[in-house]
């Protein structure tokens, strides 16, 4: 925050888990990102295509970003680093103790640092929560994203250019995730059209009911069938043909 021009701050992440977080940090603060492999001579060789002269360097891991730290020491550039218990502290001016191995931890560290920089610069007050979610700093596996896109494409759920606003087909999704599942009928099922009035004639009763009323058993008509006699003796029944002696 003490550096007037945010572009004079270089944020470095050679590990894949920190590259997305570094790019997001640079997007919100205006710093210069170096995501991926560090080009040797980037700070010391003026004929290098990526030559730069930052005033401050922030690295994700002193082990993987050792080349950047070594070149910064040649140019007297201060270095801030996220350091774990096994991180070397040589040429590191400010060490922030943290877990710089887990991909979610790295994203959270850069998110917290970015929010703190915005607070210190007065971009937003501390009483206000930052609207940017930490999920945007998380590392995302390209292969996993491609598999999700293929599944959605196979299910026919492709939307507009941004991927939103798609009309989901339940039958296609069922076939994509559960190959043995049966697809529902096209257009859905209208239960109201099939049910009708259960008390009407034809849906129960013998026709004594009106179009919308219940059956009036006292009005006459055929009496209901008599219930079977519970005390009926099985001895009175003739034996079945070919039956054996139980």
PDB file of C-alpha atoms in Angstrom:
ATOM      1  CA  UNK A   1       0.000   0.000   0.000  1.00  0.00           C
ATOM      2  CA  UNK A   2       2.984   2.312   0.437  1.00  0.00           C
ATOM      3  CA  UNK A   3       3.857   2.021  -3.269  1.00  0.00           C
ATOM      4  CA  UNK A   4       2.017   4.666  -5.286  1.00  0.00           C
ATOM      5  CA  UNK A   5       1.955   2.776  -8.581  1.00  0.00           C
ATOM      6  CA  UNK A   6       0.472  -0.700  -8.057  1.00  0.00           C
ATOM      7  CA  UNK A   7       2.099  -1.878 -11.306  1.00  0.00           C
ATOM      8  CA  UNK A   8       5.474  -1.667  -9.525  1.00  0.00           C
ATOM      9  CA  UNK A   9       4.459  -4.670  -7.408  1.00  0.00           C
ATOM     10  CA  UNK A  10       5.159  -8.067  -8.963  1.00  0.00           C
ATOM     11  CA  UNK A  11       3.214 -11.059  -7.678  1.00  0.00           C
ATOM     12  CA  UNK A  12       4.780 -14.426  -8.519  1.00  0.00           C
ATOM     13  CA  UNK A  13       3.413 -17.959  -8.497  1.00  0.00           C
ATOM     14  CA  UNK A  14       5.181 -20.757 -10.322  1.00  0.00           C
ATOM     15  CA  UNK A  15       2.988 -23.466  -8.807  1.00  0.00           C
ATOM     16  CA  UNK A  16      -0.240 -24.226 -10.697  1.00  0.00           C
ATOM     17  CA  UNK A  17      -2.321 -23.914  -7.524  1.00  0.00           C
ATOM     18  CA  UNK A  18      -1.322 -20.264  -7.127  1.00  0.00           C
ATOM     19  CA  UNK A  19      -1.492 -19.025 -10.709  1.00  0.00           C
ATOM     20  CA  UNK A  20      -5.215 -18.297 -10.776  1.00  0.00           C
ATOM     21  CA  UNK A  21      -5.021 -16.593  -7.375  1.00  0.00           C
ATOM     22  CA  UNK A  22      -2.150 -14.391  -8.547  1.00  0.00           C
ATOM     23  CA  UNK A  23      -4.055 -13.330 -11.652  1.00  0.00           C
ATOM     24  CA  UNK A  24      -7.115 -12.457  -9.566  1.00  0.00           C
ATOM     25  CA  UNK A  25      -4.974 -10.512  -7.110  1.00  0.00           C
ATOM     26  CA  UNK A  26      -3.420  -8.527  -9.932  1.00  0.00           C
ATOM     27  CA  UNK A  27      -6.848  -7.873 -11.456  1.00  0.00           C
ATOM     28  CA  UNK A  28      -8.235  -6.316  -8.273  1.00  0.00           C
ATOM     29  CA  UNK A  29      -5.131  -4.446  -7.119  1.00  0.00           C
ATOM     30  CA  UNK A  30      -3.399  -3.514 -10.396  1.00  0.00           C
ATOM     31  CA  UNK A  31      -0.189  -5.415  -9.632  1.00  0.00           C
ATOM     32  CA  UNK A  32       1.947  -7.079 -12.304  1.00  0.00           C
ATOM     33  CA  UNK A  33       1.321 -10.856 -12.311  1.00  0.00           C
ATOM     34  CA  UNK A  34       3.925 -13.491 -13.131  1.00  0.00           C
ATOM     35  CA  UNK A  35       1.953 -16.735 -13.318  1.00  0.00           C
ATOM     36  CA  UNK A  36       3.864 -19.808 -14.392  1.00  0.00           C
ATOM     37  CA  UNK A  37       7.517 -20.308 -15.131  1.00  0.00           C
ATOM     38  CA  UNK A  38       9.841 -17.457 -14.178  1.00  0.00           C
ATOM     39  CA  UNK A  39      12.022 -16.361 -17.084  1.00  0.00           C
ATOM     40  CA  UNK A  40      15.690 -16.256 -15.961  1.00  0.00           C
ATOM     41  CA  UNK A  41      17.083 -12.742 -16.248  1.00  0.00           C
ATOM     42  CA  UNK A  42      13.687 -11.083 -15.977  1.00  0.00           C
ATOM     43  CA  UNK A  43      15.096  -8.649 -13.404  1.00  0.00           C
ATOM     44  CA  UNK A  44      18.774  -8.598 -14.383  1.00  0.00           C
ATOM     45  CA  UNK A  45      18.949  -8.888 -18.187  1.00  0.00           C
ATOM     46  CA  UNK A  46      17.743  -5.751 -19.942  1.00  0.00           C
ATOM     47  CA  UNK A  47      17.529  -7.413 -23.350  1.00  0.00           C
ATOM     48  CA  UNK A  48      15.085  -9.965 -21.984  1.00  0.00           C
ATOM     49  CA  UNK A  49      11.636  -9.669 -23.553  1.00  0.00           C
ATOM     50  CA  UNK A  50      10.000  -9.766 -20.105  1.00  0.00           C
ATOM     51  CA  UNK A  51      12.459  -7.441 -18.386  1.00  0.00           C
ATOM     52  CA  UNK A  52      10.899  -5.444 -15.563  1.00  0.00           C
ATOM     53  CA  UNK A  53      12.011  -3.318 -12.625  1.00  0.00           C
ATOM     54  CA  UNK A  54       9.479  -3.764  -9.822  1.00  0.00           C
ATOM     55  CA  UNK A  55       9.843  -2.135  -6.434  1.00  0.00           C
ATOM     56  CA  UNK A  56       8.388  -5.070  -4.532  1.00  0.00           C
ATOM     57  CA  UNK A  57       7.982  -8.816  -5.138  1.00  0.00           C
ATOM     58  CA  UNK A  58       5.423 -11.064  -3.459  1.00  0.00           C
ATOM     59  CA  UNK A  59       5.985 -14.804  -3.970  1.00  0.00           C
ATOM     60  CA  UNK A  60       3.816 -17.802  -3.173  1.00  0.00           C
ATOM     61  CA  UNK A  61       6.504 -20.306  -2.205  1.00  0.00           C
ATOM     62  CA  UNK A  62      10.230 -19.570  -1.653  1.00  0.00           C
ATOM     63  CA  UNK A  63      11.057 -23.066  -2.881  1.00  0.00           C
ATOM     64  CA  UNK A  64       9.379 -22.924  -6.277  1.00  0.00           C
ATOM     65  CA  UNK A  65       9.994 -19.184  -6.720  1.00  0.00           C
ATOM     66  CA  UNK A  66      13.663 -19.316  -5.738  1.00  0.00           C
ATOM     67  CA  UNK A  67      14.855 -17.857  -9.060  1.00  0.00           C
ATOM     68  CA  UNK A  68      12.751 -14.730  -8.618  1.00  0.00           C
ATOM     69  CA  UNK A  69      13.983 -14.270  -5.046  1.00  0.00           C
ATOM     70  CA  UNK A  70      17.619 -14.700  -6.087  1.00  0.00           C
ATOM     71  CA  UNK A  71      17.342 -12.122  -8.858  1.00  0.00           C
ATOM     72  CA  UNK A  72      15.546  -9.724  -6.515  1.00  0.00           C
ATOM     73  CA  UNK A  73      18.481  -9.962  -4.112  1.00  0.00           C
ATOM     74  CA  UNK A  74      20.831  -8.866  -6.924  1.00  0.00           C
ATOM     75  CA  UNK A  75      18.739  -5.742  -7.496  1.00  0.00           C
ATOM     76  CA  UNK A  76      18.009  -4.932  -3.820  1.00  0.00           C
ATOM     77  CA  UNK A  77      14.271  -5.490  -4.317  1.00  0.00           C
ATOM     78  CA  UNK A  78      12.372  -6.350  -1.108  1.00  0.00           C
ATOM     79  CA  UNK A  79      10.625  -9.717  -1.066  1.00  0.00           C
ATOM     80  CA  UNK A  80       7.449 -10.769   0.744  1.00  0.00           C
ATOM     81  CA  UNK A  81       6.761 -14.511   0.799  1.00  0.00           C
ATOM     82  CA  UNK A  82       4.213 -16.974   2.154  1.00  0.00           C
ATOM     83  CA  UNK A  83       6.387 -19.359   4.157  1.00  0.00           C
ATOM     84  CA  UNK A  84       5.645 -22.800   5.543  1.00  0.00           C
ATOM     85  CA  UNK A  85       7.738 -24.641   8.124  1.00  0.00           C
ATOM     86  CA  UNK A  86      10.032 -26.050   5.428  1.00  0.00           C
ATOM     87  CA  UNK A  87      10.469 -22.802   3.438  1.00  0.00           C
ATOM     88  CA  UNK A  88      13.948 -21.248   3.194  1.00  0.00           C
ATOM     89  CA  UNK A  89      14.091 -17.652   4.441  1.00  0.00           C
ATOM     90  CA  UNK A  90      17.239 -16.576   2.633  1.00  0.00           C
ATOM     91  CA  UNK A  91      16.746 -13.216   0.857  1.00  0.00           C
ATOM     92  CA  UNK A  92      13.165 -13.051   2.189  1.00  0.00           C
ATOM     93  CA  UNK A  93      12.518  -9.702   3.894  1.00  0.00           C
ATOM     94  CA  UNK A  94       8.981 -10.322   5.197  1.00  0.00           C
ATOM     95  CA  UNK A  95       7.763 -13.872   5.828  1.00  0.00           C
ATOM     96  CA  UNK A  96       4.038 -14.528   6.245  1.00  0.00           C
ATOM     97  CA  UNK A  97       3.644 -17.865   8.067  1.00  0.00           C
ATOM     98  CA  UNK A  98       1.007 -19.877   6.261  1.00  0.00           C
ATOM     99  CA  UNK A  99       0.249 -23.152   4.531  1.00  0.00           C
ATOM    100  CA  UNK A 100       1.497 -22.599   0.990  1.00  0.00           C
ATOM    101  CA  UNK A 101       1.002 -26.201  -0.143  1.00  0.00           C
ATOM    102  CA  UNK A 102      -2.755 -26.746  -0.315  1.00  0.00           C
ATOM    103  CA  UNK A 103      -4.579 -25.296  -3.294  1.00  0.00           C
ATOM    104  CA  UNK A 104      -7.470 -23.990  -1.213  1.00  0.00           C
ATOM    105  CA  UNK A 105      -5.088 -22.532   1.345  1.00  0.00           C
ATOM    106  CA  UNK A 106      -3.105 -20.670  -1.316  1.00  0.00           C
ATOM    107  CA  UNK A 107      -6.284 -19.191  -2.764  1.00  0.00           C
ATOM    108  CA  UNK A 108      -7.441 -18.050   0.678  1.00  0.00           C
ATOM    109  CA  UNK A 109      -4.066 -16.429   1.425  1.00  0.00           C
ATOM    110  CA  UNK A 110      -4.101 -14.364  -1.749  1.00  0.00           C
ATOM    111  CA  UNK A 111      -7.751 -13.456  -1.184  1.00  0.00           C
ATOM    112  CA  UNK A 112      -7.023 -12.209   2.330  1.00  0.00           C
ATOM    113  CA  UNK A 113      -3.961 -10.284   1.162  1.00  0.00           C
ATOM    114  CA  UNK A 114      -5.923  -8.705  -1.687  1.00  0.00           C
ATOM    115  CA  UNK A 115      -8.712  -7.640   0.660  1.00  0.00           C
ATOM    116  CA  UNK A 116      -6.214  -6.166   3.108  1.00  0.00           C
ATOM    117  CA  UNK A 117      -4.526  -4.150   0.348  1.00  0.00           C
ATOM    118  CA  UNK A 118      -7.874  -2.719  -0.701  1.00  0.00           C
ATOM    119  CA  UNK A 119      -8.585  -1.797   2.917  1.00  0.00           C
ATOM    120  CA  UNK A 120      -5.219  -0.080   3.324  1.00  0.00           C
ATOM    121  CA  UNK A 121      -5.594   1.854   0.087  1.00  0.00           C
ATOM    122  CA  UNK A 122      -9.013   3.097   1.169  1.00  0.00           C
ATOM    123  CA  UNK A 123     -10.850   1.491  -1.735  1.00  0.00           C
ATOM    124  CA  UNK A 124     -13.476   0.215   0.712  1.00  0.00           C
ATOM    125  CA  UNK A 125     -13.977   0.642   4.468  1.00  0.00           C
ATOM    126  CA  UNK A 126     -13.270  -2.160   6.902  1.00  0.00           C
ATOM    127  CA  UNK A 127     -16.879  -2.098   8.036  1.00  0.00           C
ATOM    128  CA  UNK A 128     -17.933  -3.292   4.572  1.00  0.00           C
ATOM    129  CA  UNK A 129     -17.626  -6.917   3.471  1.00  0.00           C
ATOM    130  CA  UNK A 130     -15.831  -7.603   0.212  1.00  0.00           C
ATOM    131  CA  UNK A 131     -18.315  -8.749  -2.406  1.00  0.00           C
ATOM    132  CA  UNK A 132     -15.759 -10.938  -4.224  1.00  0.00           C
ATOM    133  CA  UNK A 133     -16.002 -14.561  -3.129  1.00  0.00           C
ATOM    134  CA  UNK A 134     -12.902 -16.551  -2.289  1.00  0.00           C
ATOM    135  CA  UNK A 135     -14.097 -19.263  -4.699  1.00  0.00           C
ATOM    136  CA  UNK A 136     -12.889 -17.145  -7.616  1.00  0.00           C
ATOM    137  CA  UNK A 137      -9.297 -17.533  -6.382  1.00  0.00           C
ATOM    138  CA  UNK A 138      -9.464 -21.337  -6.217  1.00  0.00           C
ATOM    139  CA  UNK A 139      -7.486 -23.448  -8.644  1.00  0.00           C
ATOM    140  CA  UNK A 140      -9.589 -25.244 -11.247  1.00  0.00           C
ATOM    141  CA  UNK A 141      -8.399 -28.336 -13.027  1.00  0.00           C
ATOM    142  CA  UNK A 142      -8.703 -27.867 -16.839  1.00  0.00           C
ATOM    143  CA  UNK A 143      -9.345 -31.589 -17.385  1.00  0.00           C
ATOM    144  CA  UNK A 144     -12.192 -31.564 -14.877  1.00  0.00           C
ATOM    145  CA  UNK A 145     -13.729 -28.522 -16.558  1.00  0.00           C
ATOM    146  CA  UNK A 146     -13.509 -30.225 -19.963  1.00  0.00           C
ATOM    147  CA  UNK A 147     -15.243 -33.340 -18.613  1.00  0.00           C
ATOM    148  CA  UNK A 148     -18.065 -31.230 -17.177  1.00  0.00           C
ATOM    149  CA  UNK A 149     -18.486 -29.443 -20.493  1.00  0.00           C
ATOM    150  CA  UNK A 150     -18.620 -32.761 -22.363  1.00  0.00           C
ATOM    151  CA  UNK A 151     -21.288 -34.099 -19.994  1.00  0.00           C
ATOM    152  CA  UNK A 152     -23.379 -30.972 -20.408  1.00  0.00           C
ATOM    153  CA  UNK A 153     -22.954 -31.067 -24.173  1.00  0.00           C
ATOM    154  CA  UNK A 154     -24.000 -34.726 -24.276  1.00  0.00           C
ATOM    155  CA  UNK A 155     -27.046 -33.892 -22.189  1.00  0.00           C
ATOM    156  CA  UNK A 156     -28.030 -31.101 -24.584  1.00  0.00           C
ATOM    157  CA  UNK A 157     -27.943 -28.393 -21.962  1.00  0.00           C
ATOM    158  CA  UNK A 158     -25.759 -25.929 -23.822  1.00  0.00           C
ATOM    159  CA  UNK A 159     -26.935 -22.339 -23.358  1.00  0.00           C
ATOM    160  CA  UNK A 160     -25.728 -19.048 -24.747  1.00  0.00           C
ATOM    161  CA  UNK A 161     -22.181 -17.857 -25.049  1.00  0.00           C
ATOM    162  CA  UNK A 162     -21.838 -17.583 -21.270  1.00  0.00           C
ATOM    163  CA  UNK A 163     -23.302 -21.026 -20.588  1.00  0.00           C
ATOM    164  CA  UNK A 164     -26.344 -19.723 -18.731  1.00  0.00           C
ATOM    165  CA  UNK A 165     -29.989 -19.626 -19.661  1.00  0.00           C
ATOM    166  CA  UNK A 166     -30.048 -23.213 -20.935  1.00  0.00           C
ATOM    167  CA  UNK A 167     -33.240 -25.257 -21.064  1.00  0.00           C
ATOM    168  CA  UNK A 168     -32.521 -28.522 -19.280  1.00  0.00           C
ATOM    169  CA  UNK A 169     -33.933 -31.724 -20.720  1.00  0.00           C
ATOM    170  CA  UNK A 170     -34.743 -34.167 -17.906  1.00  0.00           C
ATOM    171  CA  UNK A 171     -34.684 -37.161 -20.227  1.00  0.00           C
ATOM    172  CA  UNK A 172     -31.296 -36.270 -21.683  1.00  0.00           C
ATOM    173  CA  UNK A 173     -29.820 -35.671 -18.240  1.00  0.00           C
ATOM    174  CA  UNK A 174     -31.187 -38.995 -16.989  1.00  0.00           C
ATOM    175  CA  UNK A 175     -29.628 -40.780 -19.933  1.00  0.00           C
ATOM    176  CA  UNK A 176     -26.293 -39.025 -19.421  1.00  0.00           C
ATOM    177  CA  UNK A 177     -25.900 -39.739 -15.711  1.00  0.00           C
ATOM    178  CA  UNK A 178     -27.991 -42.975 -15.468  1.00  0.00           C
ATOM    179  CA  UNK A 179     -27.856 -44.850 -18.797  1.00  0.00           C
ATOM    180  CA  UNK A 180     -30.516 -47.361 -17.648  1.00  0.00           C
ATOM    181  CA  UNK A 181     -33.068 -44.757 -16.623  1.00  0.00           C
ATOM    182  CA  UNK A 182     -36.193 -44.237 -18.715  1.00  0.00           C
ATOM    183  CA  UNK A 183     -36.815 -40.767 -20.032  1.00  0.00           C
ATOM    184  CA  UNK A 184     -40.102 -39.107 -18.995  1.00  0.00           C
ATOM    185  CA  UNK A 185     -42.748 -38.548 -21.672  1.00  0.00           C
ATOM    186  CA  UNK A 186     -42.324 -35.501 -23.842  1.00  0.00           C
ATOM    187  CA  UNK A 187     -44.161 -32.476 -22.539  1.00  0.00           C
ATOM    188  CA  UNK A 188     -44.499 -33.834 -18.993  1.00  0.00           C
ATOM    189  CA  UNK A 189     -47.594 -35.388 -17.399  1.00  0.00           C
ATOM    190  CA  UNK A 190     -50.774 -33.455 -16.750  1.00  0.00           C
ATOM    191  CA  UNK A 191     -52.269 -35.078 -13.685  1.00  0.00           C
ATOM    192  CA  UNK A 192     -55.254 -32.763 -13.636  1.00  0.00           C
ATOM    193  CA  UNK A 193     -56.309 -33.883 -17.134  1.00  0.00           C
ATOM    194  CA  UNK A 194     -56.173 -37.577 -16.267  1.00  0.00           C
ATOM    195  CA  UNK A 195     -57.687 -37.569 -12.794  1.00  0.00           C
ATOM    196  CA  UNK A 196     -61.075 -35.941 -13.307  1.00  0.00           C
ATOM    197  CA  UNK A 197     -63.809 -36.091 -10.653  1.00  0.00           C
ATOM    198  CA  UNK A 198     -63.511 -39.277  -8.654  1.00  0.00           C
ATOM    199  CA  UNK A 199     -67.029 -39.015  -7.256  1.00  0.00           C
ATOM    200  CA  UNK A 200     -68.582 -38.893 -10.731  1.00  0.00           C
ATOM    201  CA  UNK A 201     -70.184 -41.906 -12.416  1.00  0.00           C
ATOM    202  CA  UNK A 202     -67.703 -44.181 -14.106  1.00  0.00           C
ATOM    203  CA  UNK A 203     -64.936 -43.479 -11.539  1.00  0.00           C
ATOM    204  CA  UNK A 204     -66.517 -45.547  -8.773  1.00  0.00           C
ATOM    205  CA  UNK A 205     -70.205 -46.291  -8.049  1.00  0.00           C
ATOM    206  CA  UNK A 206     -72.889 -47.993 -10.165  1.00  0.00           C
ATOM    207  CA  UNK A 207     -74.376 -44.995 -11.935  1.00  0.00           C
ATOM    208  CA  UNK A 208     -76.647 -43.851  -9.116  1.00  0.00           C
ATOM    209  CA  UNK A 209     -74.401 -40.825  -8.573  1.00  0.00           C
ATOM    210  CA  UNK A 210     -74.907 -37.634 -10.515  1.00  0.00           C
ATOM    211  CA  UNK A 211     -72.374 -35.849 -12.586  1.00  0.00           C
ATOM    212  CA  UNK A 212     -70.702 -34.288  -9.559  1.00  0.00           C
ATOM    213  CA  UNK A 213     -72.250 -35.946  -6.474  1.00  0.00           C
ATOM    214  CA  UNK A 214     -71.750 -39.033  -4.372  1.00  0.00           C
ATOM    215  CA  UNK A 215     -73.779 -42.219  -4.526  1.00  0.00           C
ATOM    216  CA  UNK A 216     -77.000 -42.150  -2.461  1.00  0.00           C
ATOM    217  CA  UNK A 217     -77.376 -45.692  -1.164  1.00  0.00           C
ATOM    218  CA  UNK A 218     -80.700 -44.913   0.534  1.00  0.00           C
ATOM    219  CA  UNK A 219     -82.370 -44.029  -2.787  1.00  0.00           C
ATOM    220  CA  UNK A 220     -82.731 -47.661  -3.759  1.00  0.00           C
ATOM    221  CA  UNK A 221     -81.032 -49.660  -6.431  1.00  0.00           C
ATOM    222  CA  UNK A 222     -79.002 -52.749  -6.089  1.00  0.00           C
ATOM    223  CA  UNK A 223     -77.901 -53.469  -2.576  1.00  0.00           C
ATOM    224  CA  UNK A 224     -74.231 -54.093  -2.002  1.00  0.00           C
ATOM    225  CA  UNK A 225     -73.060 -57.657  -1.988  1.00  0.00           C
ATOM    226  CA  UNK A 226     -73.260 -59.433   1.353  1.00  0.00           C
ATOM    227  CA  UNK A 227     -70.009 -59.976   3.169  1.00  0.00           C
ATOM    228  CA  UNK A 228     -68.835 -63.568   3.376  1.00  0.00           C
ATOM    229  CA  UNK A 229     -69.797 -65.484   6.477  1.00  0.00           C
ATOM    230  CA  UNK A 230     -66.854 -65.464   8.795  1.00  0.00           C
ATOM    231  CA  UNK A 231     -68.151 -68.583  10.583  1.00  0.00           C
ATOM    232  CA  UNK A 232     -68.422 -70.678   7.438  1.00  0.00           C
ATOM    233  CA  UNK A 233     -67.334 -74.268   8.097  1.00  0.00           C
ATOM    234  CA  UNK A 234     -64.696 -75.730   5.858  1.00  0.00           C
ATOM    235  CA  UNK A 235     -66.106 -79.201   6.504  1.00  0.00           C
ATOM    236  CA  UNK A 236     -69.227 -78.371   4.478  1.00  0.00           C
ATOM    237  CA  UNK A 237     -67.153 -77.803   1.362  1.00  0.00           C
ATOM    238  CA  UNK A 238     -66.686 -80.806  -0.960  1.00  0.00           C
ATOM    239  CA  UNK A 239     -63.092 -81.875  -1.356  1.00  0.00           C
ATOM    240  CA  UNK A 240     -61.328 -80.834  -4.492  1.00  0.00           C
ATOM    241  CA  UNK A 241     -60.888 -83.371  -7.227  1.00  0.00           C
ATOM    242  CA  UNK A 242     -57.656 -85.237  -6.838  1.00  0.00           C
ATOM    243  CA  UNK A 243     -57.012 -83.637  -3.453  1.00  0.00           C
ATOM    244  CA  UNK A 244     -54.894 -85.505  -0.938  1.00  0.00           C
ATOM    245  CA  UNK A 245     -55.416 -86.175   2.733  1.00  0.00           C
ATOM    246  CA  UNK A 246     -53.712 -83.365   4.640  1.00  0.00           C
TER     247      UNK A 246
END
